[in-house]
Amino acid sequence: MLTEAVDGFRLAYDRIGEGPAVVLLHGWPGDRTDYRLLAPMLAERGFEVVVPDLRGFGESDAADTDPAQYGVAAQGRSIVGLMEELGLERPVLAGYDVGSRIAQGIARNQSELIDGIVVAPPLPGIGKRVFSEQAQAEFWYQAFHRLPVIEELIDGKPDAVRSYLNHFWTHWSGPGFEPELDHLVDTYSQPGAFTASIQWYRAGAGSVAVSAAETAPPSYDRIAVPTVVLWPEFDPLFPRVWSDRVDDFFSDVRVRYVDGAGHYAPLEYPEVLAEEIVGLG
């Protein structure tokens, strides 16, 4: 299914179940199929589950336009448009990676529209630690994504897409996780699809740019909706010590550490996500 256009972008989405609404937001490199395990779990627990492809991903619209149309605010407009079009009343938002940032943006700027958020890293509070030697050894790809040469090297080339995505899915995941990449390789290999997926980084929405510029808000301006942060053990991008300043940015937050897992929340620990979403919903 496709939404009505917001800023010229329609979102493809899946919708299953009945009950309180949950919107699930994927990351990079992924798409809405990241939630193929979690969505039916929630539907079986009595939730209406909506899972979109974000702007520039999967079957949603992409355009060769200003990268700002792919940043947090722009992606958030599409998600709010989806919620309004479907008549979702104060859903819970859940997301990891790119989806986490978008959920946080809606929670900060339009908190009246949602009941709460369940998110995995990235989270605020990293600050200048993102420039540490260890961090930069992991975040090199965000600068690379802003260079035009990446389009010549990877876009529209299935073998290159597979090798590139495989690096992230194997390096960022926890022990024993075996990614299934055929669908993503097919999707990201379509001409222009890889380039559209990295517009998020060209919009300056990646963790390096965001963390370097962040400052803790005054207490009255913190994200106020009920928030659950799930912080995995083996995410090389976001070590657990970086969870120490979450309280500086949220006024109603609980951090739960997830042992044995890596970056890909909905595929590595869907049961934990389901438990926390049910708790908020």
CSV table of C-alpha atoms in Angstrom, one decimal:
chain,number,residue,atom,x,y,z
A,1,MET,CA,0.0,0.0,0.0
A,2,LEU,CA,1.1,3.6,-0.6
A,3,THR,CA,0.3,6.7,1.3
A,4,GLU,CA,-0.8,10.0,-0.1
A,5,ALA,CA,2.3,12.2,-1.0
A,6,VAL,CA,3.9,14.4,1.6
A,7,ASP,CA,6.4,16.8,0.0
A,8,GLY,CA,6.1,14.7,-3.1
A,9,PHE,CA,7.0,11.4,-1.4
A,10,ARG,CA,4.7,8.5,-1.0
A,11,LEU,CA,5.5,5.8,1.6
A,12,ALA,CA,5.0,2.1,1.0
A,13,TYR,CA,3.7,0.3,4.1
A,14,ASP,CA,2.3,-2.9,5.6
A,15,ARG,CA,-0.5,-2.9,8.1
A,16,ILE,CA,-1.7,-5.9,10.1
A,17,GLY,CA,-3.6,-6.5,13.3
A,18,GLU,CA,-6.2,-4.6,15.3
A,19,GLY,CA,-5.9,-2.7,18.5
A,20,PRO,CA,-3.7,0.0,19.9
A,21,ALA,CA,-1.4,1.3,17.1
A,22,VAL,CA,2.4,0.8,16.8
A,23,VAL,CA,4.5,2.3,14.0
A,24,LEU,CA,7.9,0.5,13.4
A,25,LEU,CA,10.7,2.5,11.8
A,26,HIS,CA,13.7,0.7,10.2
A,27,GLY,CA,17.3,1.6,9.8
A,28,TRP,CA,20.1,1.7,7.3
A,29,PRO,CA,21.0,-0.6,5.6
A,30,GLY,CA,17.5,-2.0,5.7
A,31,ASP,CA,13.8,-1.5,4.9
A,32,ARG,CA,10.4,-2.4,6.3
A,33,THR,CA,11.2,-6.2,6.1
A,34,ASP,CA,13.5,-5.6,9.1
A,35,TYR,CA,10.3,-6.1,11.1
A,36,ARG,CA,9.2,-9.4,9.6
A,37,LEU,CA,9.6,-11.2,12.9
A,38,LEU,CA,8.4,-8.4,15.3
A,39,ALA,CA,5.2,-7.3,13.4
A,40,PRO,CA,3.4,-10.6,13.6
A,41,MET,CA,4.4,-10.9,17.3
A,42,LEU,CA,2.7,-7.6,18.1
A,43,ALA,CA,-0.4,-8.4,15.9
A,44,GLU,CA,-0.8,-11.6,17.9
A,45,ARG,CA,-0.7,-9.6,21.1
A,46,GLY,CA,-3.6,-7.4,20.0
A,47,PHE,CA,-1.9,-4.4,18.3
A,48,GLU,CA,-2.4,-2.7,15.0
A,49,VAL,CA,1.0,-2.7,13.4
A,50,VAL,CA,2.1,-0.3,10.7
A,51,VAL,CA,5.5,-0.7,9.1
A,52,PRO,CA,6.6,1.8,6.4
A,53,ASP,CA,9.6,2.1,4.1
A,54,LEU,CA,11.1,5.5,4.9
A,55,ARG,CA,11.7,8.1,2.2
A,56,GLY,CA,14.2,6.8,-0.3
A,57,PHE,CA,14.1,3.2,0.9
A,58,GLY,CA,12.4,0.1,-0.4
A,59,GLU,CA,9.2,0.7,-2.3
A,60,SER,CA,8.7,4.3,-1.1
A,61,ASP,CA,9.4,7.2,-3.3
A,62,ALA,CA,12.8,8.6,-3.9
A,63,ALA,CA,13.8,11.7,-5.8
A,64,ASP,CA,17.0,13.3,-7.0
A,65,THR,CA,16.4,16.4,-4.9
A,66,ASP,CA,17.7,18.4,-1.9
A,67,PRO,CA,19.2,15.9,0.6
A,68,ALA,CA,17.4,17.9,3.3
A,69,GLN,CA,14.2,16.1,2.1
A,70,TYR,CA,15.6,12.9,3.7
A,71,GLY,CA,16.6,14.3,7.1
A,72,VAL,CA,15.0,13.9,10.5
A,73,ALA,CA,12.4,16.6,10.0
A,74,ALA,CA,11.4,15.6,6.5
A,75,GLN,CA,11.2,11.9,7.3
A,76,GLY,CA,9.2,12.8,10.4
A,77,ARG,CA,6.7,14.7,8.2
A,78,SER,CA,6.1,11.6,6.2
A,79,ILE,CA,5.6,9.5,9.3
A,80,VAL,CA,3.2,12.0,10.8
A,81,GLY,CA,1.3,12.1,7.4
A,82,LEU,CA,1.0,8.3,7.5
A,83,MET,CA,-0.3,8.3,11.0
A,84,GLU,CA,-2.9,11.0,10.2
A,85,GLU,CA,-4.0,9.3,6.9
A,86,LEU,CA,-4.5,6.0,8.7
A,87,GLY,CA,-6.2,7.6,11.6
A,88,LEU,CA,-3.8,6.2,14.2
A,89,GLU,CA,-4.5,7.6,17.6
A,90,ARG,CA,-1.4,8.2,19.7
A,91,PRO,CA,0.6,5.2,18.5
A,92,VAL,CA,3.8,3.9,20.1
A,93,LEU,CA,6.8,4.5,17.8
A,94,ALA,CA,9.6,2.0,17.8
A,95,GLY,CA,12.8,2.2,15.8
A,96,TYR,CA,16.5,1.6,15.6
A,97,ASP,CA,19.3,3.3,13.7
A,98,VAL,CA,17.7,5.9,11.3
A,99,GLY,CA,14.3,4.9,12.7
A,100,SER,CA,15.4,5.7,16.2
A,101,ARG,CA,16.4,9.3,15.2
A,102,ILE,CA,13.1,9.8,13.5
A,103,ALA,CA,11.1,8.5,16.5
A,104,GLN,CA,13.0,10.8,18.8
A,105,GLY,CA,12.4,13.8,16.5
A,106,ILE,CA,8.6,13.3,16.5
A,107,ALA,CA,8.7,12.7,20.3
A,108,ARG,CA,10.5,16.0,20.7
A,109,ASN,CA,8.5,18.2,18.3
A,110,GLN,CA,5.0,16.6,18.2
A,111,SER,CA,4.8,14.6,21.4
A,112,GLU,CA,1.0,15.1,21.6
A,113,LEU,CA,0.7,12.7,18.6
A,114,ILE,CA,2.2,9.6,20.3
A,115,ASP,CA,2.0,7.6,23.5
A,116,GLY,CA,5.7,6.8,23.8
A,117,ILE,CA,8.8,5.5,22.0
A,118,VAL,CA,10.9,2.3,22.2
A,119,VAL,CA,14.3,3.0,20.6
A,120,ALA,CA,17.7,1.4,20.2
A,121,PRO,CA,20.8,3.5,19.4
A,122,PRO,CA,21.7,6.0,18.3
A,123,LEU,CA,20.8,8.2,21.3
A,124,PRO,CA,21.9,11.6,22.3
A,125,GLY,CA,24.6,12.1,24.9
A,126,ILE,CA,27.5,10.9,22.8
A,127,GLY,CA,28.9,14.4,22.2
A,128,LYS,CA,32.5,14.9,21.2
A,129,ARG,CA,33.3,11.2,22.1
A,130,VAL,CA,32.2,10.5,18.5
A,131,PHE,CA,35.6,11.9,17.5
A,132,SER,CA,37.6,9.4,19.5
A,133,GLU,CA,39.9,7.1,17.6
A,134,GLN,CA,37.8,4.0,18.3
A,135,ALA,CA,34.6,5.7,17.2
A,136,GLN,CA,36.0,7.1,14.0
A,137,ALA,CA,37.3,3.7,13.0
A,138,GLU,CA,33.6,2.7,13.0
A,139,PHE,CA,31.9,5.8,11.6
A,140,TRP,CA,34.1,6.2,8.5
A,141,TYR,CA,31.2,5.2,6.3
A,142,GLN,CA,29.2,8.4,7.1
A,143,ALA,CA,31.8,10.6,5.5
A,144,PHE,CA,32.2,8.2,2.6
A,145,HIS,CA,28.5,8.4,2.0
A,146,ARG,CA,28.8,12.1,1.3
A,147,LEU,CA,31.2,11.6,-1.6
A,148,PRO,CA,29.9,11.3,-5.2
A,149,VAL,CA,32.4,8.6,-5.9
A,150,ILE,CA,30.4,6.1,-3.9
A,151,GLU,CA,27.7,6.2,-6.5
A,152,GLU,CA,30.1,5.2,-9.2
A,153,LEU,CA,31.5,2.4,-7.1
A,154,ILE,CA,28.3,0.8,-5.7
A,155,ASP,CA,25.0,2.2,-7.2
A,156,GLY,CA,23.3,-0.3,-9.5
A,157,LYS,CA,26.1,-2.9,-9.1
A,158,PRO,CA,24.7,-6.0,-7.3
A,159,ASP,CA,28.0,-7.6,-6.5
A,160,ALA,CA,29.3,-4.3,-5.0
A,161,VAL,CA,26.0,-3.8,-3.1
A,162,ARG,CA,26.2,-7.3,-1.6
A,163,SER,CA,29.8,-6.9,-0.5
A,164,TYR,CA,29.1,-3.5,1.0
A,165,LEU,CA,25.9,-4.4,2.9
A,166,ASN,CA,27.4,-7.7,4.0
A,167,HIS,CA,30.2,-5.8,5.8
A,168,PHE,CA,27.7,-3.8,7.9
A,169,TRP,CA,25.3,-6.7,8.6
A,170,THR,CA,28.1,-9.0,9.8
A,171,HIS,CA,30.2,-6.4,11.6
A,172,TRP,CA,27.4,-4.6,13.4
A,173,SER,CA,25.5,-7.7,14.5
A,174,GLY,CA,26.0,-9.8,17.6
A,175,PRO,CA,27.7,-13.3,17.9
A,176,GLY,CA,26.0,-16.0,15.9
A,177,PHE,CA,23.7,-13.8,13.9
A,178,GLU,CA,23.4,-14.8,10.3
A,179,PRO,CA,21.9,-12.1,8.1
A,180,GLU,CA,19.7,-12.9,5.1
A,181,LEU,CA,20.6,-10.4,2.5
A,182,ASP,CA,19.1,-11.5,-0.7
A,183,HIS,CA,16.1,-9.3,-0.5
A,184,LEU,CA,18.1,-6.2,0.6
A,185,VAL,CA,20.6,-6.8,-2.2
A,186,ASP,CA,17.9,-7.0,-4.8
A,187,THR,CA,16.3,-3.8,-3.4
A,188,TYR,CA,19.4,-1.8,-3.0
A,189,SER,CA,20.8,-2.9,-6.4
A,190,GLN,CA,18.1,-1.2,-8.4
A,191,PRO,CA,19.5,1.9,-10.2
A,192,GLY,CA,19.4,4.9,-7.9
A,193,ALA,CA,18.3,2.9,-4.9
A,194,PHE,CA,21.6,2.8,-3.1
A,195,THR,CA,22.1,6.5,-3.7
A,196,ALA,CA,18.6,7.3,-2.3
A,197,SER,CA,19.3,5.3,0.8
A,198,ILE,CA,22.4,7.4,1.7
A,199,GLN,CA,20.7,10.7,1.3
A,200,TRP,CA,20.0,10.5,5.1
A,201,TYR,CA,23.8,11.0,5.6
A,202,ARG,CA,24.0,13.7,2.9
A,203,ALA,CA,21.3,15.6,4.9
A,204,GLY,CA,23.7,15.7,7.9
A,205,ALA,CA,21.5,13.4,9.9
A,206,GLY,CA,24.1,10.7,10.7
A,207,SER,CA,25.5,10.2,14.2
A,208,VAL,CA,28.8,12.0,13.7
A,209,ALA,CA,27.2,15.3,12.5
A,210,VAL,CA,24.4,15.1,15.1
A,211,SER,CA,26.6,14.2,18.1
A,212,ALA,CA,29.2,16.7,17.4
A,213,ALA,CA,26.7,19.5,17.5
A,214,GLU,CA,24.5,18.4,20.4
A,215,THR,CA,24.1,20.2,23.7
A,216,ALA,CA,22.0,19.0,26.6
A,217,PRO,CA,18.7,20.9,26.7
A,218,PRO,CA,17.3,22.5,29.9
A,219,SER,CA,15.2,20.2,32.0
A,220,TYR,CA,11.9,21.7,30.8
A,221,ASP,CA,12.9,21.0,27.1
A,222,ARG,CA,13.8,17.3,27.4
A,223,ILE,CA,11.8,14.7,25.4
A,224,ALA,CA,8.9,14.1,27.8
A,225,VAL,CA,7.0,11.1,26.3
A,226,PRO,CA,7.6,7.8,28.0
A,227,THR,CA,10.7,6.3,26.5
A,228,VAL,CA,12.4,2.9,26.7
A,229,VAL,CA,15.9,2.7,25.4
A,230,LEU,CA,17.2,-0.8,24.5
A,231,TRP,CA,21.0,-0.8,24.4
A,232,PRO,CA,22.6,-4.0,23.0
A,233,GLU,CA,25.9,-5.5,24.2
A,234,PHE,CA,27.7,-5.9,20.9
A,235,ASP,CA,26.9,-2.8,18.8
A,236,PRO,CA,30.4,-1.6,17.8
A,237,LEU,CA,29.0,1.8,16.8
A,238,PHE,CA,27.4,2.6,20.2
A,239,PRO,CA,29.3,1.1,23.2
A,240,ARG,CA,27.3,0.9,26.4
A,241,VAL,CA,29.4,3.5,28.2
A,242,TRP,CA,27.7,6.0,25.9
A,243,SER,CA,24.4,5.4,27.7
A,244,ASP,CA,25.6,7.5,30.7
A,245,ARG,CA,23.9,10.8,29.6
A,246,VAL,CA,20.5,9.6,28.4
A,247,ASP,CA,18.9,11.3,31.4
A,248,ASP,CA,20.2,14.7,30.2
A,249,PHE,CA,17.9,14.5,27.1
A,250,PHE,CA,14.8,12.6,28.3
A,251,SER,CA,12.6,13.3,31.3
A,252,ASP,CA,10.8,9.9,31.4
A,253,VAL,CA,13.3,7.3,30.3
A,254,ARG,CA,14.3,3.8,31.2
A,255,VAL,CA,17.4,2.1,29.8
A,256,ARG,CA,17.4,-1.7,29.4
A,257,TYR,CA,20.6,-3.5,28.4
A,258,VAL,CA,20.2,-6.4,26.0
A,259,ASP,CA,22.9,-9.0,26.4
A,260,GLY,CA,24.3,-11.1,23.5
A,261,ALA,CA,22.9,-8.9,20.7
A,262,GLY,CA,24.2,-6.3,18.3
A,263,HIS,CA,22.8,-3.4,16.3
A,264,TYR,CA,19.9,-5.0,14.4
A,265,ALA,CA,17.2,-4.8,17.1
A,266,PRO,CA,14.1,-6.2,15.4
A,267,LEU,CA,16.0,-9.2,14.0
A,268,GLU,CA,18.4,-9.9,16.9
A,269,TYR,CA,16.0,-9.4,19.8
A,270,PRO,CA,12.4,-9.0,18.6
A,271,GLU,CA,11.0,-10.6,21.8
A,272,VAL,CA,12.5,-7.9,23.9
A,273,LEU,CA,11.2,-5.2,21.6
A,274,ALA,CA,7.7,-6.8,21.7
A,275,GLU,CA,7.8,-6.9,25.5
A,276,GLU,CA,8.7,-3.3,25.9
A,277,ILE,CA,6.2,-2.1,23.2
A,278,VAL,CA,3.4,-4.0,24.9
A,279,GLY,CA,4.4,-2.4,28.2
A,280,LEU,CA,4.0,1.1,26.7
A,281,GLY,CA,0.9,0.3,24.6
